[in-house]
């Protein structure tokens, strides 16, 4: 069950500020408030989906592909495509997901720890 009061829902509604990287009518990309890499950006669709599986299985297929194309666009915009980056999407208890609105972490800008 999606919680309309999660922090990313509030960011989408502009009730809480964020440092935007890119926004359109379907998605929003902004800097993580507690970065774990030199560049740490979060990407979220504006639709109400709890996690990766919920988004991929229940969103319109065109919105799923459109979102991931925007992830790729933002990676290029951040200038980290050539040197490489990491995409992470935490889900549920074992994935230690803190915010129950589907999101991807885009990490880069430096050589990342090899702990995956
Ligand atoms: P996750 O564990 O994948 O759910 O990660 C949630 C992420 O959201 C964490 O990396 C937090 O630092 C980040 N976060 C929480 N609140 C905010 C906020 N207001 N603005 C930007 N990032 C946030």
Coordinates of C-alpha atoms and ligand atoms in Angstrom, one line a residue:
X1 CA 0.0 0.0 0.0
X2 CA 1.4 3.4 -1.1
X3 CA 1.8 6.0 1.7
X4 CA 1.0 9.5 0.3
X5 CA 2.8 11.1 3.2
X6 CA 6.3 9.6 2.4
X7 CA 9.0 12.2 2.0
X8 CA 9.4 11.8 -1.7
X9 CA 5.6 12.3 -2.2
X10 CA 6.0 15.5 -0.3
X11 CA 9.0 16.6 -2.5
X12 CA 6.9 15.9 -5.6
X13 CA 4.1 18.1 -4.2
X14 CA 6.7 20.8 -3.4
X15 CA 5.9 20.6 0.3
X16 CA 9.5 19.9 1.0
X17 CA 12.4 21.5 -1.0
X18 CA 15.0 19.6 -3.0
X19 CA 18.0 20.4 -5.1
X20 CA 16.7 19.6 -8.5
X21 CA 18.8 18.2 -11.4
X22 CA 16.0 17.6 -13.8
X23 CA 12.2 17.6 -13.8
X24 CA 9.4 17.0 -16.2
X25 CA 5.7 16.1 -15.9
X26 CA 6.5 12.4 -15.2
X27 CA 9.7 12.3 -13.1
X28 CA 12.0 14.2 -10.8
X29 CA 15.8 13.9 -10.2
X30 CA 17.4 15.6 -7.2
X31 CA 20.5 15.4 -5.0
X32 CA 20.5 13.1 -2.1
X33 CA 20.5 15.0 1.2
X34 CA 23.1 12.5 2.6
X35 CA 25.4 11.7 -0.3
X36 CA 27.5 8.5 -0.1
X37 CA 29.4 9.4 -3.3
X38 CA 30.8 12.6 -4.8
X39 CA 27.8 12.6 -7.1
X40 CA 24.6 11.1 -5.5
X41 CA 21.4 11.8 -7.3
X42 CA 17.9 10.3 -6.7
X43 CA 15.5 9.6 -9.6
X44 CA 11.8 9.2 -9.0
X45 CA 8.7 8.8 -11.2
X46 CA 5.9 11.0 -10.1
X47 CA 3.5 8.1 -10.1
X48 CA 2.7 6.4 -6.8
X49 CA 4.7 3.2 -6.7
X50 CA 6.3 1.7 -3.6
X51 CA 9.3 0.0 -5.1
X52 CA 10.9 -1.3 -8.3
X53 CA 8.6 -4.3 -8.7
X54 CA 5.5 -2.2 -8.1
X55 CA 6.7 0.3 -10.7
X56 CA 7.7 -2.2 -13.4
X57 CA 4.7 -4.4 -13.0
X58 CA 2.0 -1.8 -12.5
X59 CA 3.0 1.4 -14.2
X60 CA 2.2 2.0 -17.9
X61 CA 4.9 0.3 -20.0
X62 CA 5.6 3.5 -21.8
X63 CA 6.1 5.3 -18.4
X64 CA 8.5 2.5 -17.3
X65 CA 10.7 2.8 -20.4
X66 CA 10.3 6.6 -20.4
X67 CA 11.6 6.8 -16.8
X68 CA 14.7 4.7 -17.5
X69 CA 15.4 6.7 -20.6
X70 CA 15.3 9.8 -18.3
X71 CA 17.7 8.1 -15.9
X72 CA 20.1 7.6 -18.9
X73 CA 19.6 11.3 -19.9
X74 CA 20.4 12.5 -16.4
X75 CA 23.5 10.3 -16.2
X76 CA 24.7 12.1 -19.4
X77 CA 23.7 15.5 -18.0
X78 CA 25.7 14.8 -14.8
X79 CA 28.8 14.1 -17.0
X80 CA 29.4 10.6 -15.5
X81 CA 28.6 8.4 -18.4
X82 CA 32.1 7.9 -19.7
X83 CA 33.9 7.3 -16.4
X84 CA 31.1 5.0 -15.1
X85 CA 28.5 5.1 -12.4
X86 CA 26.3 2.8 -10.2
X87 CA 22.5 2.5 -10.2
X88 CA 20.9 1.2 -7.1
X89 CA 17.3 0.6 -6.1
X90 CA 16.7 -0.6 -2.6
X91 CA 13.5 -2.5 -1.9
X92 CA 11.8 -3.7 1.3
X93 CA 13.3 -4.7 4.6
X94 CA 16.2 -6.8 3.3
X95 CA 17.0 -4.0 0.8
X96 CA 17.0 -1.5 3.6
X97 CA 14.6 0.8 1.7
X98 CA 14.0 3.9 3.9
X99 CA 11.6 5.8 1.7
X100 CA 8.6 3.8 0.3
X101 CA 8.4 5.6 -3.1
X102 CA 10.3 3.8 -5.9
X103 CA 13.6 5.5 -6.6
X104 CA 16.9 4.9 -8.1
X105 CA 20.2 6.1 -6.7
X106 CA 22.7 7.4 -9.3
X107 CA 26.2 7.2 -7.8
X108 CA 29.4 8.4 -9.5
X109 CA 31.9 11.1 -9.8
X110 CA 34.7 9.0 -8.2
X111 CA 35.8 5.4 -8.0
X112 CA 33.1 3.7 -5.9
X113 CA 33.7 1.2 -3.1
X114 CA 33.6 -2.4 -4.4
X115 CA 31.2 -3.6 -1.8
X116 CA 28.6 -5.1 -4.1
Ligands
LIG1 P1 16.6 4.3 0.4 O1 17.3 3.6 1.6 O2 16.9 3.7 -0.9 O3 15.1 4.4 0.6 O4 17.2 5.7 0.4 C1 16.5 6.9 0.7 C2 17.4 8.1 0.4 O5 16.7 9.3 0.5 C3 18.6 8.2 1.4 O6 19.8 8.1 0.7 C4 18.4 9.5 2.0 O7 19.6 10.2 2.3 C5 17.6 10.2 1.0 N1 16.7 11.3 1.5 C6 15.9 11.3 2.6 N2 15.3 12.5 2.7 C7 15.7 13.3 1.7 C8 15.4 14.6 1.3 N3 14.6 15.4 1.9 N4 16.1 15.1 0.2 C9 17.0 14.4 -0.5 N5 17.3 13.1 -0.2 C10 16.6 12.5 0.9

